[in-house]
Short mmCIF file of C-alpha atoms in Angstrom, two decimals:
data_model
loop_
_atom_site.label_atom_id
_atom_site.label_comp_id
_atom_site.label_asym_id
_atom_site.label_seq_id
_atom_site.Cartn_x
_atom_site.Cartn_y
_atom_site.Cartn_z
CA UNK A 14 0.00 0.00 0.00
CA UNK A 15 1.38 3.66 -0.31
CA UNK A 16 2.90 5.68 2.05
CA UNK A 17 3.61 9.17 2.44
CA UNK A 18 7.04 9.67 4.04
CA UNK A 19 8.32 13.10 5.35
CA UNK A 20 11.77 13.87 6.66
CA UNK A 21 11.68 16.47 9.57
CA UNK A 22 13.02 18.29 12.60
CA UNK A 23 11.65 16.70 15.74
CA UNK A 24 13.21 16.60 18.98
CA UNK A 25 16.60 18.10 18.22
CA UNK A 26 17.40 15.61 15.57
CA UNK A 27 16.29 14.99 11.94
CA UNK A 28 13.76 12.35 11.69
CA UNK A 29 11.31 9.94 8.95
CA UNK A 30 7.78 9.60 9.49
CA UNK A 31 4.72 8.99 7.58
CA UNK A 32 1.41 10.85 7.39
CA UNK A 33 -1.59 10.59 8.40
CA UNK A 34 -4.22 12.37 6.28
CA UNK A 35 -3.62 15.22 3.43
CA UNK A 36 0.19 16.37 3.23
CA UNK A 37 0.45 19.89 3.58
CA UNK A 38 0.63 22.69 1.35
CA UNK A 39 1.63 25.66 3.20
CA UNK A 40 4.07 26.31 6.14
CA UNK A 41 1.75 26.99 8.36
CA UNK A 42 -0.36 24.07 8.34
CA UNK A 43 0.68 21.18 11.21
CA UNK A 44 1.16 17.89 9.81
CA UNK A 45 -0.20 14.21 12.00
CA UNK A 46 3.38 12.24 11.47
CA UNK A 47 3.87 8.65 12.72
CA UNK A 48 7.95 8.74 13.35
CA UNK A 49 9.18 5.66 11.91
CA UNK A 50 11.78 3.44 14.28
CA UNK A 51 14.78 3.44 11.48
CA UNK A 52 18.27 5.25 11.46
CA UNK A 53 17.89 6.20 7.94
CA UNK A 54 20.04 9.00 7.63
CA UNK A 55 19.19 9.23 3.92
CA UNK A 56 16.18 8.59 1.00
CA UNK A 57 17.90 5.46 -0.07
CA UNK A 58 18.41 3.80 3.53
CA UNK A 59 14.93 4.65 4.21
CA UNK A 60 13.85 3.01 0.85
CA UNK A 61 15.79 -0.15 1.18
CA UNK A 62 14.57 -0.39 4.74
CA UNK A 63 10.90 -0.37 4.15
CA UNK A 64 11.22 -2.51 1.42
CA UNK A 65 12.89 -5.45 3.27
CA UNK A 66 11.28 -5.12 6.81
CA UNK A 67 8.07 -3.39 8.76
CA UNK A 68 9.53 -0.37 10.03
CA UNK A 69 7.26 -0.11 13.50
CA UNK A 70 5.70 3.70 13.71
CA UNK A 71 5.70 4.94 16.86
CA UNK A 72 2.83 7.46 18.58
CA UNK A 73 1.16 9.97 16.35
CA UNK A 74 3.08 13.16 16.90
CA UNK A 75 1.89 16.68 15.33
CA UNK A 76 4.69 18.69 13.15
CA UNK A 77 4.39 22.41 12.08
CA UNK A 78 5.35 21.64 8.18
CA UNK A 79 7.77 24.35 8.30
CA UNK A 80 9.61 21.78 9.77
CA UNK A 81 9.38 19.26 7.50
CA UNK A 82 12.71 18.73 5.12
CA UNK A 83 13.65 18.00 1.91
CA UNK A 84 12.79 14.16 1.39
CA UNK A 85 15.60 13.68 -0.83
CA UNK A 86 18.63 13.63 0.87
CA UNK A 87 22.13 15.45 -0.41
CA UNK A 88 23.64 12.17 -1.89
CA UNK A 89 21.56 11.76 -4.29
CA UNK A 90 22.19 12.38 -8.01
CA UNK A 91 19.97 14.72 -9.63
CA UNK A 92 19.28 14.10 -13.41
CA UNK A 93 16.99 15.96 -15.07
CA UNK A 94 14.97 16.61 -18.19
CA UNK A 95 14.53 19.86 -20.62
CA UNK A 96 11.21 20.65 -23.17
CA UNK A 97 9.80 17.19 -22.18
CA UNK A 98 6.55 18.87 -22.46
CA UNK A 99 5.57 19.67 -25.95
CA UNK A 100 4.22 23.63 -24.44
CA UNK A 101 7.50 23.81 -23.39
CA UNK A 102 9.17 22.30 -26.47
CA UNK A 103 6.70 24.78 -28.51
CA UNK A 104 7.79 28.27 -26.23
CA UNK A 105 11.50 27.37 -26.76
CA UNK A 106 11.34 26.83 -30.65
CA UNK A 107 12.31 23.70 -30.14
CA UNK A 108 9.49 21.13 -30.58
CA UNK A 109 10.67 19.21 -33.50
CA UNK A 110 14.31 17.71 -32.11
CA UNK A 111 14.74 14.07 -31.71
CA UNK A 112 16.21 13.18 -29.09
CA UNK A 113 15.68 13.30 -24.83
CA UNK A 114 17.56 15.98 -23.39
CA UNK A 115 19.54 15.11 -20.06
CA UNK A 116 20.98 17.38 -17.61
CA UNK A 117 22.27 17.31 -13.80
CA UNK A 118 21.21 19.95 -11.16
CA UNK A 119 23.59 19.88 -8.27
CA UNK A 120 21.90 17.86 -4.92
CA UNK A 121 23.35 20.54 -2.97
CA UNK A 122 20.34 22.72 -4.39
CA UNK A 123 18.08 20.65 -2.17
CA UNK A 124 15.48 22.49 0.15
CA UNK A 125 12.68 21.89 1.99
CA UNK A 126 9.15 22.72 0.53
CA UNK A 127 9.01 25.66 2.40
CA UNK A 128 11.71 27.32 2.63
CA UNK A 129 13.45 30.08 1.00
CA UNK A 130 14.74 30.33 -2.29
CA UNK A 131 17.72 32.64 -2.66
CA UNK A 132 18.40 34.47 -5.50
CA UNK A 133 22.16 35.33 -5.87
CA UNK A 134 23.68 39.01 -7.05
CA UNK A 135 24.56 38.11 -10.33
CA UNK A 136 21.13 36.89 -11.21
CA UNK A 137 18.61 39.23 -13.25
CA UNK A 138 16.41 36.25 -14.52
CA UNK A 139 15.49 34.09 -12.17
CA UNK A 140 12.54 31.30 -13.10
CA UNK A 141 10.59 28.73 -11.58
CA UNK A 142 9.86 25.06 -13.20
CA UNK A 143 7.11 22.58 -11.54
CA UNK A 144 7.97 19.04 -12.05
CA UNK A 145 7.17 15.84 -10.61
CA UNK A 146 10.31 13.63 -10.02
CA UNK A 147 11.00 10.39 -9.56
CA UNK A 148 13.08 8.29 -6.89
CA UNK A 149 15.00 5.56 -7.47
CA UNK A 150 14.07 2.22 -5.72
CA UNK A 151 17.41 -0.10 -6.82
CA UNK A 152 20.61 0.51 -8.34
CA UNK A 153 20.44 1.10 -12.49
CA UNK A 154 23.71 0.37 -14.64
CA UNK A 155 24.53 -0.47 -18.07
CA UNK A 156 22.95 -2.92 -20.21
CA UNK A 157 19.59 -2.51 -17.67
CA UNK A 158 16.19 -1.63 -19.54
CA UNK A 159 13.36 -0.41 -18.54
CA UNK A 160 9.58 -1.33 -19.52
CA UNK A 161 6.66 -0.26 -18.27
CA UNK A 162 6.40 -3.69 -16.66
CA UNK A 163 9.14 -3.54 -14.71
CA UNK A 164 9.05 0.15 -13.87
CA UNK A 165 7.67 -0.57 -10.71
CA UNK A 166 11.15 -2.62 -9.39
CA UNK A 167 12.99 0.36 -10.53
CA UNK A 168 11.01 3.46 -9.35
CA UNK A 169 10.01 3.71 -5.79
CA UNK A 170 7.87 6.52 -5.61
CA UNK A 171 7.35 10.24 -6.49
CA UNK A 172 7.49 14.43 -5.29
CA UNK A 173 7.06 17.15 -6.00
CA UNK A 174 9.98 19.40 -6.87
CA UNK A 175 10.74 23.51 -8.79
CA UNK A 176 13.63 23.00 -10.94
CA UNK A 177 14.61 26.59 -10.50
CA UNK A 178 16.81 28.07 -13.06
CA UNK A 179 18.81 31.44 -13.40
CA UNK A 180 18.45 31.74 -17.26
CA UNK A 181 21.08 34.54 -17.50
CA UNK A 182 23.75 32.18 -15.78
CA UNK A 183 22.47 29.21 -17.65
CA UNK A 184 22.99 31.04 -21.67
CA UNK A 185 25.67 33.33 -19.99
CA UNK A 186 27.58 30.67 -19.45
CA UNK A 187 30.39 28.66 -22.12
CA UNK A 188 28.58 27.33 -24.68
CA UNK A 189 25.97 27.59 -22.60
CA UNK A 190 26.04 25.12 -19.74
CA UNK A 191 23.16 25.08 -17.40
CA UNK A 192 24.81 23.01 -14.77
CA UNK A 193 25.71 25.97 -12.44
CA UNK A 194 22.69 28.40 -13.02
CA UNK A 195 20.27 25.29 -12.12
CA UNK A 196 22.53 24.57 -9.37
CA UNK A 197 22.74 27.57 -6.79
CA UNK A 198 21.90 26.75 -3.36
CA UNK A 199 18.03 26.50 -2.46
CA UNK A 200 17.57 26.22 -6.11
CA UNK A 201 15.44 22.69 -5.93
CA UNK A 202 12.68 23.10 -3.06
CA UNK A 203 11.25 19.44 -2.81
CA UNK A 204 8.65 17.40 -0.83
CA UNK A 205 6.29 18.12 1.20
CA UNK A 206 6.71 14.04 0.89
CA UNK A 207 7.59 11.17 -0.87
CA UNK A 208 4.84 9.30 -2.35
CA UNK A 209 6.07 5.76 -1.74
CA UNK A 210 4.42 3.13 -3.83
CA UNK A 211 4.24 -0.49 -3.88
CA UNK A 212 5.84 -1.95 -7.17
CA UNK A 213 2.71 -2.90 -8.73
CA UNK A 214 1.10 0.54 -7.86
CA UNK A 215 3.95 2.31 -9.72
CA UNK A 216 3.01 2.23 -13.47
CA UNK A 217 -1.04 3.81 -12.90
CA UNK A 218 0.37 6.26 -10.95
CA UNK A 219 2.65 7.58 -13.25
CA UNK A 220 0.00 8.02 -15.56
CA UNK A 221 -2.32 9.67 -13.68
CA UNK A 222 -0.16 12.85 -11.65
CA UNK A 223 -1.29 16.80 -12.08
CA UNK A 224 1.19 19.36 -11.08
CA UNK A 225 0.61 23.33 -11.07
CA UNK A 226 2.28 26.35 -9.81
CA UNK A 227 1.62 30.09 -9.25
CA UNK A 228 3.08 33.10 -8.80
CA UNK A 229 1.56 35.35 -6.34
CA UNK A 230 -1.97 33.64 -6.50
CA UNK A 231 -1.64 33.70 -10.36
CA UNK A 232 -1.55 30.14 -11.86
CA UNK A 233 1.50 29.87 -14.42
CA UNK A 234 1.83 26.23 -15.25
CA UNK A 235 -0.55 23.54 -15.26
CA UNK A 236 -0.18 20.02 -16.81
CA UNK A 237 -0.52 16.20 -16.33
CA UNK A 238 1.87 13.47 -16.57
CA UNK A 239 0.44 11.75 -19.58
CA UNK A 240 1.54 14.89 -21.62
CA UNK A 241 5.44 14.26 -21.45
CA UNK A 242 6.95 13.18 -24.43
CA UNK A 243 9.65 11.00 -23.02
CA UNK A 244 7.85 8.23 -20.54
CA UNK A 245 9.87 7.67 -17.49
CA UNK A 246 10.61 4.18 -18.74
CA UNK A 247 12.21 5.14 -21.68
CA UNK A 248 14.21 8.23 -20.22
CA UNK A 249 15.72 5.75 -17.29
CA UNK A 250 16.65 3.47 -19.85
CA UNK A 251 18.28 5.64 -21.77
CA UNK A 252 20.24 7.60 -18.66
CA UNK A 253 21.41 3.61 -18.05
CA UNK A 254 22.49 3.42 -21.08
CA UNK A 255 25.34 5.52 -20.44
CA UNK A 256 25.62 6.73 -16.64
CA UNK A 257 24.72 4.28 -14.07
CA UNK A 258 22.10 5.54 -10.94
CA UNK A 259 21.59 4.62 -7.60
CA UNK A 260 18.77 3.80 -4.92
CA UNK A 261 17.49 7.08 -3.99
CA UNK A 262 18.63 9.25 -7.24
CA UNK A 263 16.07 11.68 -8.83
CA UNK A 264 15.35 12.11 -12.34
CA UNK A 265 12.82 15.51 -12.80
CA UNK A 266 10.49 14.65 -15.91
CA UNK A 267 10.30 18.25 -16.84
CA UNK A 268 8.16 21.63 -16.90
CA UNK A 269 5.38 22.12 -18.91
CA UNK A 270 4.88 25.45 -20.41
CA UNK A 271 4.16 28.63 -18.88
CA UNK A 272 7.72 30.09 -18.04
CA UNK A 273 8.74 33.11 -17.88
CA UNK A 274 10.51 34.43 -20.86
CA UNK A 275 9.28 32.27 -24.25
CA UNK A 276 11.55 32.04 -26.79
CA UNK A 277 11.43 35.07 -29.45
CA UNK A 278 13.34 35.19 -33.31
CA UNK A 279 15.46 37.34 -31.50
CA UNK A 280 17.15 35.59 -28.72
CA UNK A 281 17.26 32.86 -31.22
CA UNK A 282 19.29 35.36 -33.22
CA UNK A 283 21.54 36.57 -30.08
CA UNK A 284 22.24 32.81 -29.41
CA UNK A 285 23.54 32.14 -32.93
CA UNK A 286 25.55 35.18 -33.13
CA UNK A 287 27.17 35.10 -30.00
CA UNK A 288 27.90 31.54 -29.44
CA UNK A 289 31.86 32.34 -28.39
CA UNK A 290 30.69 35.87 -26.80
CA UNK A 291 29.62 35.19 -23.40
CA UNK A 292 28.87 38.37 -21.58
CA UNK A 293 27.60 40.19 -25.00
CA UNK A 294 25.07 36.79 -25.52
CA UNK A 295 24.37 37.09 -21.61
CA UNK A 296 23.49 40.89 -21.94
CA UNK A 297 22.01 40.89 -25.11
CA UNK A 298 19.35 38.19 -23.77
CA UNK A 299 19.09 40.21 -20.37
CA UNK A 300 17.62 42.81 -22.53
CA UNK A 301 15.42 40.68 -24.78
CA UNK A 302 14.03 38.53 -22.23
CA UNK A 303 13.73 40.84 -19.62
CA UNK A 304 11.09 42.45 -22.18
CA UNK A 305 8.15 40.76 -21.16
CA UNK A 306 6.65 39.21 -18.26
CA UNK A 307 8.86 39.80 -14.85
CA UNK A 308 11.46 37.15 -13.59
CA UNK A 309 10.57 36.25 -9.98
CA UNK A 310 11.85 39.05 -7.69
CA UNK A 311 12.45 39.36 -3.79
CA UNK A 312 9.40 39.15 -1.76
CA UNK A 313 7.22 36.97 -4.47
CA UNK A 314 5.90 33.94 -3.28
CA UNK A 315 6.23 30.67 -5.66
CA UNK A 316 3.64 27.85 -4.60
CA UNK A 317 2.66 24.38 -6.24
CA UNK A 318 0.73 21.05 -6.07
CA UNK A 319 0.92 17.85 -7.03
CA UNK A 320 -1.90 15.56 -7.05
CA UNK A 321 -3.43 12.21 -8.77
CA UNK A 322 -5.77 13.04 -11.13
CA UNK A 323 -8.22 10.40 -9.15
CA UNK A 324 -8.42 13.01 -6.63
CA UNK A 325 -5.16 12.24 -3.88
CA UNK A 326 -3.50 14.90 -3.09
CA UNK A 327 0.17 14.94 -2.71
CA UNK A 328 1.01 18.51 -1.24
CA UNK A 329 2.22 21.53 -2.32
CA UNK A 330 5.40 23.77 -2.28
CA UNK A 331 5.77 27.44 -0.90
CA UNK A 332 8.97 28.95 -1.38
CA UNK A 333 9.67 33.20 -0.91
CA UNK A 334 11.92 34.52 -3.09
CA UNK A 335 14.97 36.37 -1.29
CA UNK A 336 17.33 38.31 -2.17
CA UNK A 337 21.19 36.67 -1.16
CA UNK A 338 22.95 38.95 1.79
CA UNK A 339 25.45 41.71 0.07
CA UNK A 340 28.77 40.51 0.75
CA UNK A 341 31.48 42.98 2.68
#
């Protein structure tokens, strides 16, 4: 059966549990948490360990969800997926390419789903980017494949996670490498909680997940699962195919439409012309995509759901934007 499990601060220490009832969706909510009796310091320990035994729960204790953590832990690899969406795909003039696109996001981006998300000096354009992601329930290495029938020993569960992305650091950078403007600190708010599914519950729900986001009270993105383009099955295969992942990695499936700044002829333009001329390309597309709707900006307030589209709901994120402390 599935089970919501939350990693929080309880009792001077940092602690698993699993919910009773709705998981949160703001900070301010208090959240009915049965602590689990394991010394799982991280996502995959607590994986392996429910899998393999009956963790006992202990007495129903009552947790202000601005306490509740990141249920990912820092050791994980985070892989990642661009325009898997074909909105997305479509507002980025790319729709038409033929192959999945793969990144990494730093797991030192990792924050709780309610906690700040700093935005550094340098950045002008900073962006949001719902996803749902996936966790890893084994170890995945070459020559392994993937099916939709044996998804469910692969994946253990899902959460919700904002891929959040500094898009002048990200086409500012060489040849334009997003690894360190998706990777600032704070940048990946995630939780409130794990969805952990049984292996033969895995497949539906994959099939059936809704995730939205808003800025300020105004909804920006809104899609379901059984819009991606690449299936999970197929993108973990192919990841395997060249980069092996572990029990407790995350792989986010990707934004759907609705960002910021959509693609224009001209910052198509500025990107071919400026390939080799990074801080020209970077201020060129300041300009151009600074044009239209606002990047997020100190004081806004980001918030999302995910849900099943039967009705569950899995929580929501709400992160404040902040701006980083001026150095001396």
């Amino acid at each position: 059966m599935a089970r919501l499990l939350v990693r929080y601060r309880g009792a001077g220490a940092i602690r698993w549990g699993e919910l009773e009832g709705n998981p949160p969706r703001q900070p301010k909510e208090v959240a009915s948490v049965l602590p689990l009796a394991s010394n799982a310091k991280t996502t995959s320990d607590i994986i392996s360990s429910l899998d393999q035994i009956d963790v006992r729960r202990g007495p129903r204790v009552e947790v202000s969800a601005d306490q509740l953590l990141s249920p990912v832990t820092t050791d994980a690899q985070i892989f990642a997926q661009g325009l898997n969406y074909v909105a997305h795909a479509s507002e980025a003039q790319h729709a038409h390419r033929k192959s999945n696109l793969i990144f990494t996001k730093a797991s030192s981006a990792l924050t709780g789903p309610y906690g700040d998300v700093v935005r550094p000096s340098e950045v002008q354009l900073l962006d949001y980017e719902v996803e749902f992601g996936i966790v890893l329930r084994k170890d995945l290495g070459e020559g392994q494949e993937v099916t939709d029938k044996t998804i469910g020993d692969v994946v253990a569960g899902v959460v919700l996670c904002n891929d959040v992305s500094a898009r002048d650091t990200m086409f500012g950078a060489t040849f334009m490498q997003w690894y360190r403007g998706k990777s600032y600190r704070t940048f990946c708010p995630t939780g409130p909680a794990l969805w952990l599914l049984e292996p033969g519950e895995v497949r539906d729900a994959l099939q059936n997940l809704e995730i939205k986001l808003w800025v300020n009270g105004e909804l920006r993105q809104s899609a379901n699962s059984q819009q991606l383009i690449w299936k999970p099955a197929e993108s973990l295969s192919y990841i395997a195919s060249s980069i092996d992942m572990r029990c407790g990695d995350l792989l986010l499936t990707g934004t759907p439409g609705g960002v910021t700044a959509p693609a224009t002829s001209r910052m198509v333009e500025i990107l071919k012309d400026h390939l080799l001329a990074d801080d020209l390309r970077r201020d060129e597309l300041r300009m151009e995509m600074s044009a239209g709707r606002p990047f997020l900006q100190p004081g806004d307030l980001v918030t999302a759901t995910l849900s099943d589209s039967r009705g569950l709901s899995l929580g929501g994120l709400a992160n404040r934007i902040v701006e980083a402390p001026r150095r001396e």
